[in-house]
CSV table of C-alpha atoms and ligand atoms in Angstrom, one decimal:
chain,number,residue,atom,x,y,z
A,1,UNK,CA,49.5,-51.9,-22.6
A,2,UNK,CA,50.8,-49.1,-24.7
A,3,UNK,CA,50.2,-45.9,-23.0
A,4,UNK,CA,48.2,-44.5,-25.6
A,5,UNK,CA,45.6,-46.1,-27.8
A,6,UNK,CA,45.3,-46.3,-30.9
A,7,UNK,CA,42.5,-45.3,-33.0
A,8,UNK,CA,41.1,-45.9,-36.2
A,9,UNK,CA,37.9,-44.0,-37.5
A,10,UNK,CA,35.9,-45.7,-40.2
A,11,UNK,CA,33.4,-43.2,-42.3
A,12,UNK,CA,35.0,-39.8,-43.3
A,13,UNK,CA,32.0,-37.9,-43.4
A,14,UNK,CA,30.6,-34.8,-42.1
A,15,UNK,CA,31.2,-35.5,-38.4
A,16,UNK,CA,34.6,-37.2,-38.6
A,17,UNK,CA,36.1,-33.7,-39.0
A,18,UNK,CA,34.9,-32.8,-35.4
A,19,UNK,CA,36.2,-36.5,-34.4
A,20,UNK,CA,39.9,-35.6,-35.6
A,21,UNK,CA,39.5,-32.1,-34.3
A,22,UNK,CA,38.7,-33.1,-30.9
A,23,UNK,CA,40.5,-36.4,-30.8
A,24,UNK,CA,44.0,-34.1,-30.1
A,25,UNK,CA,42.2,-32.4,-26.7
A,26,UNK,CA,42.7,-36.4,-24.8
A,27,UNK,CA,45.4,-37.7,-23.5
A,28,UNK,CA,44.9,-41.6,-24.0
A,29,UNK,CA,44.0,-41.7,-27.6
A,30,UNK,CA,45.5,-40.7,-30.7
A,31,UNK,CA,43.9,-41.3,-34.4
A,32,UNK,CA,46.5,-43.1,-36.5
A,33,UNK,CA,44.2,-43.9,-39.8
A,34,UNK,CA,40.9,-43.4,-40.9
A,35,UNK,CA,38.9,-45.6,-43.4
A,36,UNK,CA,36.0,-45.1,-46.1
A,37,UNK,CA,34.2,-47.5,-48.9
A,38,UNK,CA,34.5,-43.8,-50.9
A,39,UNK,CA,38.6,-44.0,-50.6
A,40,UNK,CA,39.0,-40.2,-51.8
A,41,UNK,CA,36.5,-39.0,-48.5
A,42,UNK,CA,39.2,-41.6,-46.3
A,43,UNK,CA,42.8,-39.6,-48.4
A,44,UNK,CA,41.0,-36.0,-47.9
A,45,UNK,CA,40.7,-36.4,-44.3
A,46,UNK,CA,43.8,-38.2,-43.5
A,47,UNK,CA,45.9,-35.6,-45.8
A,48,UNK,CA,43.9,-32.4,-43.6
A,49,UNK,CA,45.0,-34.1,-40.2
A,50,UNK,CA,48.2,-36.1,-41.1
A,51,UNK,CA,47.4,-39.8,-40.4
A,52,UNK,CA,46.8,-43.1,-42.8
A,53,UNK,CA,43.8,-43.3,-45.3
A,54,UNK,CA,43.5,-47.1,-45.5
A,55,UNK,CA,40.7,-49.4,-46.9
A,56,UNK,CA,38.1,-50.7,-44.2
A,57,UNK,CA,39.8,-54.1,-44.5
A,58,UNK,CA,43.4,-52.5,-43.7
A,59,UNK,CA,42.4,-50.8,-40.8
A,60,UNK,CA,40.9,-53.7,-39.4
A,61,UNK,CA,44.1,-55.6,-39.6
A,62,UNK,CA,46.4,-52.5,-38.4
A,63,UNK,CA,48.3,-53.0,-35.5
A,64,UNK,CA,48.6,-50.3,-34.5
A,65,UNK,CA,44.7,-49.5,-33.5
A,66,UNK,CA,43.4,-50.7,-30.8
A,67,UNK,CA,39.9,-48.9,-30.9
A,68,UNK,CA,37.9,-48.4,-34.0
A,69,UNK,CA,35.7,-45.8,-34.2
A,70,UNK,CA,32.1,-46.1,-36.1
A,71,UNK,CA,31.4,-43.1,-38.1
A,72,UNK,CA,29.2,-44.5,-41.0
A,73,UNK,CA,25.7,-44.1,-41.3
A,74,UNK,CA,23.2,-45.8,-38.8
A,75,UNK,CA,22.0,-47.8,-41.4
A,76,UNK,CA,25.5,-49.9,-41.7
A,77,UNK,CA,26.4,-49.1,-38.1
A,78,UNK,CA,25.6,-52.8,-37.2
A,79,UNK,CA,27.5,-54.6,-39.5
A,80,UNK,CA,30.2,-52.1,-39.2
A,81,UNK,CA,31.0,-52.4,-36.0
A,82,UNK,CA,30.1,-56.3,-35.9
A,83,UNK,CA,32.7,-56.2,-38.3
A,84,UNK,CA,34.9,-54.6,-36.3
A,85,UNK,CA,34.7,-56.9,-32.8
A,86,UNK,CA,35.4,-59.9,-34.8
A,87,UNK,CA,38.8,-58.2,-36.3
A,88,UNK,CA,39.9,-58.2,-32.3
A,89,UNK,CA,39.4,-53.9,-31.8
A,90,UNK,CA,37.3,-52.2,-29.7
A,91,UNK,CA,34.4,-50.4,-30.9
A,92,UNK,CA,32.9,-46.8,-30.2
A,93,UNK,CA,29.6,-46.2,-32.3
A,94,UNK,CA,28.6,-42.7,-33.2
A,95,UNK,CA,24.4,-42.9,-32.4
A,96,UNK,CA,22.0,-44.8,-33.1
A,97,UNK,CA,24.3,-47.8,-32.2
A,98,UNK,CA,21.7,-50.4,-33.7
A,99,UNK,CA,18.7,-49.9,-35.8
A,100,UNK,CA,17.1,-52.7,-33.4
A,101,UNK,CA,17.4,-53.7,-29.8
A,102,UNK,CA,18.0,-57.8,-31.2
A,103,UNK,CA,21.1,-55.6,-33.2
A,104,UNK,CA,22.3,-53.9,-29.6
A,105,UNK,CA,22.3,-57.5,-28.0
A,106,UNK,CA,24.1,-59.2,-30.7
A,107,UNK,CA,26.6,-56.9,-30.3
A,108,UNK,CA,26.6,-57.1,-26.9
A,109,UNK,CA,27.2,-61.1,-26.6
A,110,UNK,CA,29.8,-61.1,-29.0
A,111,UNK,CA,31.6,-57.8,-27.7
A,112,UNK,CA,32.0,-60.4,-24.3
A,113,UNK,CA,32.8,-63.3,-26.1
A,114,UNK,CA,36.3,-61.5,-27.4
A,115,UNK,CA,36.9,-59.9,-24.5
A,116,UNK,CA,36.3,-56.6,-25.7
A,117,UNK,CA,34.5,-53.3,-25.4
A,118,UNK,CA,31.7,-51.6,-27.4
A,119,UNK,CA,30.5,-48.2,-26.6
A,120,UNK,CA,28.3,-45.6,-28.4
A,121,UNK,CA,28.0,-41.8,-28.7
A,122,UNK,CA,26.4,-39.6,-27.1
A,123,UNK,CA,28.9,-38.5,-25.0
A,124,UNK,CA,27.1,-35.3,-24.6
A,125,UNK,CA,25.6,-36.4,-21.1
A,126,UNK,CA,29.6,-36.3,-20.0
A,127,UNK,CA,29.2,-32.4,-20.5
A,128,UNK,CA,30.1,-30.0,-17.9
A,129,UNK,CA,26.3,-28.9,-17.8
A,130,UNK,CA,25.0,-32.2,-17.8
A,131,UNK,CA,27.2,-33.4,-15.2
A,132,UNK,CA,26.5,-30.4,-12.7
A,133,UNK,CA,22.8,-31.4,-13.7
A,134,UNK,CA,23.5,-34.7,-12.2
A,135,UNK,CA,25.2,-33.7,-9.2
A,136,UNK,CA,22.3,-31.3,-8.3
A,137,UNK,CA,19.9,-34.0,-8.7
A,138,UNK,CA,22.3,-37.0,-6.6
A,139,UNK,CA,22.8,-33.6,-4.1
A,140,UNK,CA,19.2,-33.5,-3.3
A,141,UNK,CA,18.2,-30.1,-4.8
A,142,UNK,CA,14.7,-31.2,-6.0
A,143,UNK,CA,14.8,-34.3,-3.9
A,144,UNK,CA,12.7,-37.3,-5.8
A,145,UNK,CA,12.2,-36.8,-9.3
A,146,UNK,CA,8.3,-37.3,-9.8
A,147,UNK,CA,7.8,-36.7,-13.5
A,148,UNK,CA,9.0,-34.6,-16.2
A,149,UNK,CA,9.2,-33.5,-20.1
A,150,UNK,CA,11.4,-33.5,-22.4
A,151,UNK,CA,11.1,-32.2,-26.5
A,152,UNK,CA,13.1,-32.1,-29.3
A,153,UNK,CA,11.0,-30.3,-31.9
A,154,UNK,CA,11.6,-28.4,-35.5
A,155,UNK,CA,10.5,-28.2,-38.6
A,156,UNK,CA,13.2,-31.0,-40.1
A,157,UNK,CA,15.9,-31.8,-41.6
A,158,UNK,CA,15.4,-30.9,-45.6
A,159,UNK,CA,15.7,-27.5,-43.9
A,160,UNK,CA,19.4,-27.7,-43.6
A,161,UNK,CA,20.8,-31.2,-44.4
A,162,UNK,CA,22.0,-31.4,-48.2
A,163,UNK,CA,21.2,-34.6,-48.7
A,164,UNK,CA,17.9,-35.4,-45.9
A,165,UNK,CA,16.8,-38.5,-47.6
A,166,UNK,CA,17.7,-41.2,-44.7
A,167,UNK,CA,16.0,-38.9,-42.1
A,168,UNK,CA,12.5,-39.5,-44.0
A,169,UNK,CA,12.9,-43.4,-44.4
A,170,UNK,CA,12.7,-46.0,-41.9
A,171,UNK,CA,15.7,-46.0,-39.7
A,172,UNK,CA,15.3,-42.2,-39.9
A,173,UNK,CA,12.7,-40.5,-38.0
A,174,UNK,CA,13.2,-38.2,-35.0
A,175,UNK,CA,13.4,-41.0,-32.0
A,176,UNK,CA,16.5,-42.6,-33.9
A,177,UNK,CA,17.9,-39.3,-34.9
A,178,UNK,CA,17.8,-37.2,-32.3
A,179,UNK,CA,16.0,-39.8,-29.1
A,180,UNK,CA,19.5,-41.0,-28.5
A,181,UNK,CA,21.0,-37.7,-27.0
A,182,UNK,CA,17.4,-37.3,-24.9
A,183,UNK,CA,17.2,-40.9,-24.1
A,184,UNK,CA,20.3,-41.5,-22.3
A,185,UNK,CA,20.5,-37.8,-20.7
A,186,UNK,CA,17.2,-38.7,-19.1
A,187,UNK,CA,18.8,-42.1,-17.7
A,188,UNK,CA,22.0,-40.1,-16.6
A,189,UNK,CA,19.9,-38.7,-14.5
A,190,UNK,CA,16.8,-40.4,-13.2
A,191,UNK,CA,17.8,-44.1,-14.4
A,192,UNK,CA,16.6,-46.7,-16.1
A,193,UNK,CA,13.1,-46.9,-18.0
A,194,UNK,CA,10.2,-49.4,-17.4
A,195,UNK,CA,7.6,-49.2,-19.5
A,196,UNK,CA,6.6,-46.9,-22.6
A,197,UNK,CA,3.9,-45.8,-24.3
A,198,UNK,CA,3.7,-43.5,-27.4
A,199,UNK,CA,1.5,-42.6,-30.0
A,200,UNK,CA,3.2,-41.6,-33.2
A,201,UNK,CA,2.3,-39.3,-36.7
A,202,UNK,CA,3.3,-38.3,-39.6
A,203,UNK,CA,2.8,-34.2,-40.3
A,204,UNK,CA,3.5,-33.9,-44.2
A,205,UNK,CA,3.9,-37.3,-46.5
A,206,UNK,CA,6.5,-35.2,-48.9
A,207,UNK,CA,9.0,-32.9,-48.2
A,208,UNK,CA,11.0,-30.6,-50.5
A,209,UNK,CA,14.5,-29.9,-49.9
A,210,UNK,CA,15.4,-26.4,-49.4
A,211,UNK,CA,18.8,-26.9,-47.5
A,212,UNK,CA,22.0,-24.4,-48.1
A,213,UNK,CA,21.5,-22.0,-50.8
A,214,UNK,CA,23.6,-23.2,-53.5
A,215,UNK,CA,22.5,-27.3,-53.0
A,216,UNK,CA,21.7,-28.3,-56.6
A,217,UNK,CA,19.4,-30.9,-55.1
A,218,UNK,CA,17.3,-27.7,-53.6
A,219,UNK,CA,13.4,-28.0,-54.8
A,220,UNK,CA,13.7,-31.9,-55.1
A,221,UNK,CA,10.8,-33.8,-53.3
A,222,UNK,CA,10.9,-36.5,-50.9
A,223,UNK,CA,8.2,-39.2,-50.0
A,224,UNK,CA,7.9,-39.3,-46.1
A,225,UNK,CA,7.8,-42.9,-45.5
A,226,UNK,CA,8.7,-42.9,-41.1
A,227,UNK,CA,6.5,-41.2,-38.6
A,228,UNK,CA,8.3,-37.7,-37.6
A,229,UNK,CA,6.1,-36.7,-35.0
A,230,UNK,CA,5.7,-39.1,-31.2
A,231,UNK,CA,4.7,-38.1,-28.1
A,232,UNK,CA,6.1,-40.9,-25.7
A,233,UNK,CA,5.6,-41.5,-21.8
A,234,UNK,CA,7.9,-42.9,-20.1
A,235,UNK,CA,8.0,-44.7,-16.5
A,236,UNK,CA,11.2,-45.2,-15.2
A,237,UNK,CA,12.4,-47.8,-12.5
A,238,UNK,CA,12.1,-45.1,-9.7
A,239,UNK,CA,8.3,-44.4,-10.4
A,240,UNK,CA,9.0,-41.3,-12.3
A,241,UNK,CA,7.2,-40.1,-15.7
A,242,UNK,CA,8.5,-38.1,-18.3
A,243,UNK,CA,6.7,-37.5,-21.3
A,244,UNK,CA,8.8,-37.2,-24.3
A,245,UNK,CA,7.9,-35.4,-27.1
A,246,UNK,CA,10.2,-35.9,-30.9
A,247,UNK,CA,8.8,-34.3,-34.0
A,248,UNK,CA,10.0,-32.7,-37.3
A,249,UNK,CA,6.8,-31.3,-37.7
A,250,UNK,CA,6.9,-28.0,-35.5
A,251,UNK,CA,7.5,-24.8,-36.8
A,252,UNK,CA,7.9,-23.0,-33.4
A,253,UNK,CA,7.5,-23.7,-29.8
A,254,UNK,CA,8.6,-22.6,-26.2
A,255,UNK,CA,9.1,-25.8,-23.9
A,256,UNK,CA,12.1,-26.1,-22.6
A,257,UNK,CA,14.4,-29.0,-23.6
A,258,UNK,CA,14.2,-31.2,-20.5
A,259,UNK,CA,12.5,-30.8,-17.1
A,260,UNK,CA,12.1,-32.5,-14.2
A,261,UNK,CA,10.0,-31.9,-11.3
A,262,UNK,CA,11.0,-33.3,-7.7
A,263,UNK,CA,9.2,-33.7,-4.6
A,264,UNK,CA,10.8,-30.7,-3.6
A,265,UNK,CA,11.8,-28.5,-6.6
A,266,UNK,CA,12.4,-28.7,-10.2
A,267,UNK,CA,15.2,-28.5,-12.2
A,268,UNK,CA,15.6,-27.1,-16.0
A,269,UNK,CA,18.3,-28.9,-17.8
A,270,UNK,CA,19.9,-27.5,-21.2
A,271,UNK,CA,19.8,-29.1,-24.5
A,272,UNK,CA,21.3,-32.7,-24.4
A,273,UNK,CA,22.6,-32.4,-27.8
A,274,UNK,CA,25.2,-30.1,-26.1
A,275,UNK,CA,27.8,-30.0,-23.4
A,276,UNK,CA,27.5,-26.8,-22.2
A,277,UNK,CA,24.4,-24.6,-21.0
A,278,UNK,CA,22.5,-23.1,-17.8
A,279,UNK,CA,21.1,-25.4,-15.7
A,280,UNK,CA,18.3,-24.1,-13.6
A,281,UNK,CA,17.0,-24.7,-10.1
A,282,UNK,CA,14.3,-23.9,-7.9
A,283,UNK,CA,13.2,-25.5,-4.8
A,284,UNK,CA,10.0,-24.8,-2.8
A,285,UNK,CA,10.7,-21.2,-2.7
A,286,UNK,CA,9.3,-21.8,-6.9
A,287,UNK,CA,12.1,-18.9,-7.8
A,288,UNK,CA,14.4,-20.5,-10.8
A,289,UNK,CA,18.0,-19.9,-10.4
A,290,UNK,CA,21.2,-20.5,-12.7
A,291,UNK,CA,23.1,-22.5,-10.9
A,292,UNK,CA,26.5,-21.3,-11.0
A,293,UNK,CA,28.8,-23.1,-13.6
A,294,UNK,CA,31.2,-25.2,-11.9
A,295,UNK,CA,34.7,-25.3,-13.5
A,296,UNK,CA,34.5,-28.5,-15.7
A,297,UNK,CA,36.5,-28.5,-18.6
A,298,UNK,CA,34.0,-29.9,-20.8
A,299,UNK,CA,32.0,-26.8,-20.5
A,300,UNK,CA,34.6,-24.3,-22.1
A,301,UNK,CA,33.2,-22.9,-25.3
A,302,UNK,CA,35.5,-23.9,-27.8
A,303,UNK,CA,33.2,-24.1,-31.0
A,304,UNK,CA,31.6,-22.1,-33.7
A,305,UNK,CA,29.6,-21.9,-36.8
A,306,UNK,CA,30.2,-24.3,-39.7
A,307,UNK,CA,33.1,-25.9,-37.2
A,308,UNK,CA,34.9,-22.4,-36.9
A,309,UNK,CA,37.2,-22.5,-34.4
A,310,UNK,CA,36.9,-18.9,-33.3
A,311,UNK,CA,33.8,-17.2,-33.2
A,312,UNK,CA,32.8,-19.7,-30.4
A,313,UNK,CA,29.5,-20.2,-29.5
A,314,UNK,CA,29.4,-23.6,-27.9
A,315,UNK,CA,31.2,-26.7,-26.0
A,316,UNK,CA,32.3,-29.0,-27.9
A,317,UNK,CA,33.8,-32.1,-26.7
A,318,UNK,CA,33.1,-35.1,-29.1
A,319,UNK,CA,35.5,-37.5,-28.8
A,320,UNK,CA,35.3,-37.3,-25.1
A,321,UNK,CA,33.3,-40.8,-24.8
A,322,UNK,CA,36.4,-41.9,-26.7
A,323,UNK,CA,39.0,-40.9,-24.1
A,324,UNK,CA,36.6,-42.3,-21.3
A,325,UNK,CA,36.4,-45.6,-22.9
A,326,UNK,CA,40.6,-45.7,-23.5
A,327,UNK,CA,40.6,-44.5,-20.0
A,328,UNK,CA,38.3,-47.2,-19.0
A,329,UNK,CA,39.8,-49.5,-20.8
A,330,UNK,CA,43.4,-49.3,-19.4
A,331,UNK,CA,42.0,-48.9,-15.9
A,332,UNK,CA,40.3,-52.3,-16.1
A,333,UNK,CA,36.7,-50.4,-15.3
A,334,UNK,CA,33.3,-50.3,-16.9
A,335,UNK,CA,33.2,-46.8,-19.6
A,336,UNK,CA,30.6,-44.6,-19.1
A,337,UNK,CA,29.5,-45.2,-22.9
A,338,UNK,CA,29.3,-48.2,-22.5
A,339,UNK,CA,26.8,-50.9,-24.4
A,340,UNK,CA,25.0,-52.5,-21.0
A,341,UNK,CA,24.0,-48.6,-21.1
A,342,UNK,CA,23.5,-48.2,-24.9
A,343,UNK,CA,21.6,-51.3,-25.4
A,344,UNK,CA,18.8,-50.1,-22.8
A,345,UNK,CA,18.5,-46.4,-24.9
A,346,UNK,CA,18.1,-48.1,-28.3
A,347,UNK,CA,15.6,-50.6,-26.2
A,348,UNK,CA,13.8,-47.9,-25.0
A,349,UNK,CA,13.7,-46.0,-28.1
A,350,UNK,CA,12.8,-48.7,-30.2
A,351,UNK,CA,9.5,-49.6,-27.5
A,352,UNK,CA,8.6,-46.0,-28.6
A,353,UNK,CA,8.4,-47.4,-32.2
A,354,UNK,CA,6.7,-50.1,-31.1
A,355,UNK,CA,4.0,-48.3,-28.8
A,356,UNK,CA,3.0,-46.3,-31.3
A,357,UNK,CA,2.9,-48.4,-33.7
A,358,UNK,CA,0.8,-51.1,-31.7
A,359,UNK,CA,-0.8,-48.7,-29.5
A,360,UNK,CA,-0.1,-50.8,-26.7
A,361,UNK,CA,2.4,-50.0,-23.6
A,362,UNK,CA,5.6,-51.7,-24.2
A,363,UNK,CA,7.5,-53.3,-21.0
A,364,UNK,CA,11.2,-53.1,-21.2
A,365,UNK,CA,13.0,-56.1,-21.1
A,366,UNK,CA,16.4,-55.1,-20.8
A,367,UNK,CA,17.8,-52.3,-17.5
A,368,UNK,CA,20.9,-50.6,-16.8
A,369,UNK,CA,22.7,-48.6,-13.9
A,370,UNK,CA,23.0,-45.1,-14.3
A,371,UNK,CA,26.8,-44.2,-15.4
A,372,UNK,CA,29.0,-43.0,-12.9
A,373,UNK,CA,29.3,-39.4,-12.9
A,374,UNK,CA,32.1,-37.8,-14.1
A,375,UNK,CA,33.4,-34.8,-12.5
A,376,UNK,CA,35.5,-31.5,-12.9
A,377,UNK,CA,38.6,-33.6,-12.2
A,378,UNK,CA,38.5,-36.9,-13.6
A,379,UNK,CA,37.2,-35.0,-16.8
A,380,UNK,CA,40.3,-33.2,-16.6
A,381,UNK,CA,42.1,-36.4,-16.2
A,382,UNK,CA,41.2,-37.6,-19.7
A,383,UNK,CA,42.6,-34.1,-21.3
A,384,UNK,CA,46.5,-33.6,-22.4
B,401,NAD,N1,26.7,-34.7,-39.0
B,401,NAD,C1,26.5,-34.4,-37.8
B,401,NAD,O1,26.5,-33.2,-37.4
B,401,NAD,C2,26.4,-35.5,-36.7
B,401,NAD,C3,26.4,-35.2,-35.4
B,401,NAD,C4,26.3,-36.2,-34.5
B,401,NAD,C5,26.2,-37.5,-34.9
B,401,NAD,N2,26.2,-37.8,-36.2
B,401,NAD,C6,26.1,-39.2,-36.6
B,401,NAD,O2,27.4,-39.6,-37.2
B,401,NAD,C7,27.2,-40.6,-38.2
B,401,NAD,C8,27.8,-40.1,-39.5
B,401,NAD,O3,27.1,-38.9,-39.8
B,401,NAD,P1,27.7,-37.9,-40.9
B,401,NAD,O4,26.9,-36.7,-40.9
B,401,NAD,O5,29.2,-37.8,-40.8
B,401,NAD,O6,27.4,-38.8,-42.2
B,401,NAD,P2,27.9,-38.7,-43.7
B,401,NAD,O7,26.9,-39.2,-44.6
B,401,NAD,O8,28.4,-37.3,-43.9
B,401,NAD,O9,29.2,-39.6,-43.7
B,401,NAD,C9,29.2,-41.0,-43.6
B,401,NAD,C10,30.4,-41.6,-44.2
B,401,NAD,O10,30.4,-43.0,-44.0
B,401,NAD,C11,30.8,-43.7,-45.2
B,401,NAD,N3,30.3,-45.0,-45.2
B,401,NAD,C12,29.0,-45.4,-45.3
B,401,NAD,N4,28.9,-46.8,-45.2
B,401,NAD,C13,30.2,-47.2,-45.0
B,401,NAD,C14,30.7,-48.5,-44.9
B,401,NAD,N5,30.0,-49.6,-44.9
B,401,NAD,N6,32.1,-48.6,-44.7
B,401,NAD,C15,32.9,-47.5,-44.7
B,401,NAD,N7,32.4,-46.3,-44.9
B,401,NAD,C16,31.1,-46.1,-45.0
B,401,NAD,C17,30.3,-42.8,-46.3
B,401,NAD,O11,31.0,-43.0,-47.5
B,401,NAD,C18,30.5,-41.4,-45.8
B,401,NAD,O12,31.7,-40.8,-46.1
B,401,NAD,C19,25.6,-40.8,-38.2
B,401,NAD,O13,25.3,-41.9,-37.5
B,401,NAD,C20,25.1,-39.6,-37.6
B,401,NAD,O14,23.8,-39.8,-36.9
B,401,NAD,C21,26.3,-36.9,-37.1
């Protein structure tokens, strides 16, 4: 197999900038063309990082790519990257991968029925912060994780998305926007889920956008037809409970992202929708305590406002499920993205739906094994 894979992106949007960006940081991929059903979005990308604009259906028959990556909206995600599998590439999703858990299954038969692979962002639990998260947990820090919380919570997305419509509609909503990145942090860490329950609400039925300042669409109303508040318990395989609370309806709080209490500590984790951050222990002793920031290289600010690339406030290091998954790939071994975990998240996350709409507590069918972890040096081993 070539050395290098290649890879096409589909969906020149917002995030695809990041995707391109990033994509140059790994060693085993390189983006050759990028794709769009709005063909100027696909030439204005491709012309700002040198590489093909193509339609959907020329990428899908390019030679040259070996991995496809899914950067439409989760509406057309399905279909997209069906689409893809049966033109022979791999596929890596941005989140949600499915709408729909018989979606993630579908996927998942004919993904091994070609022989091929289908992961799905977020990568963000590959983070350096994350991943020293993990290690203090699988070290013994807190010993057995007992219960926990977990909340993602604001005011929503008309406050700063030009065009918030999909966020409002079904599809949308807070679990399938943001649940992902919590979901499969959670699992990362403790496992996989059992049974949920949830009960769900919906804080305003309109919204008005009032997004950047010169957004012509500013003062427009939208009808609120998703829930975007739940407050979800989850039991995991190993016993443990973590309540999970998503909602665009909170002006102001002060939990902490994610917590989780051991038999013989607890341990404050930062924001999943990040790589980087301070992760924070205390044992019996009940004194929290920064644990000191190993030197991972996915944890090297590297990011700033508005994509600026140097006032850097953050880690960013999208793409990296993309090097994992070539890395993976060429190694013959299971990625850490992979969709045996991703179709358990959009399970789980689609049971929260379902509890609150039903009001009953939903058993999982599906499970997964945690993803290996990936340290300081085989992260390094993905980067140029
Ligand atoms: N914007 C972010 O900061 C961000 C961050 C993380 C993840 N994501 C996820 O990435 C995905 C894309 O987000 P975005 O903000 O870039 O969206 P976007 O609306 O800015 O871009 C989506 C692009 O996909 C194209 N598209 C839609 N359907 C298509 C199809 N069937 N075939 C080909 N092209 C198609 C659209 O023309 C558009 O250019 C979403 O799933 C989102 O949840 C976005």
């Amino acid at each position: 197999m070539d050395k290098v894979l290649g890879v096409g992106i589909i969906g020149c949007g917002n995030i695809s900038w990041a995707y391109l960006k990033l994509s140059r940081l790994f060693k085993d991929i390189e983006v050759r063309a990028v794709a769009d059903i709005n063909m100027a979005a696909a030439k204005a990308r491709a012309a700002e990082f040198g590489v093909r604009a193509l339609t959907v259906k020329e990428l899908l028959a390019a030679k040259d790519i070996d991995i496809v990556v899914n950067l439409t909206v989760p509406a057309t995600h399905f279909a997209v990257s069906k689409q893809i599998l049966e033109a022979g590439k791999h596929v890596y999703s941005e989140k949600p991968m499915t709408l729909s858990y018989k979606d993630a299954l579908a996927l998942q038969k004919l993904a091994a029925k070609k022989k091929l692979r289908v992961c799905s962002a977020p990568d963000t639990f590959l983070g350096a912060s994350h991943q020293q998260a993990r290690k203090t947990l699988d070290d013994g820090a807190i010993g057995k994780v007992v219960s926990g919380t977990a909340h993602f919570m604001g005011p929503g997305m008309e406050m700063w998305h030009p065009n918030p419509d999909f966020f409002f509609k079904p599809g949308g909503g807070p679990v399938l926007d943001m649940g992902p990145y919590y979901i499969t942090n959670l699992i990362n860490l403790i496992g996989p889920v059992k049974r949920v329950a949830a009960l769900l609400g919906t804080g305003r039925k309109e919204r008005v956008i009032n997004s950047q300042p010169n957004n012509p669409r500013n003062g427009e109303k939208l009808k609120v037809t998703t829930p975007t508040t739940y407050h979800a318990l989850l039991e995991f395989v190993n016993g443990a409970m973590v309540t999970v609370s998503l909602s665009w309806d909170v002006w102001a709080h002060r939990h902490q992202n994610m917590e989780l209490y051991g038999q013989t500590g607890a341990l404050f984790v930062p924001d999943p929708n990040f790589f980087a951050g301070d992760v924070i222990v205390t044992g019996t002793d009940q004194k929290p305590a920064v644990v000191d920031a190993w030197d991972h290289p996915f944890g090297k600010l590297n990011w700033g406002h508005g994509n600026s690339q140097t006032d850097l406030k953050w880690a960013n290091y999208r793409c990296a499920g993309v090097a994992e998954m070539a890395s993976a790939i060429k190694r013959k071994k299971l990625p850490r993205c992979d969709i045996s975990l991703v179709a358990h998240v959009v399970e789980v996350m689609t049971a929260m739906l379902d509890a609150g709409k039903s009001k009953k507590v939903v058993t999982l069918k599906s499970t997964c094994k945690r993803p290996a972890p990936l340290g300081p040096d085989e992260a390094r081993a993905l980067m140029k």
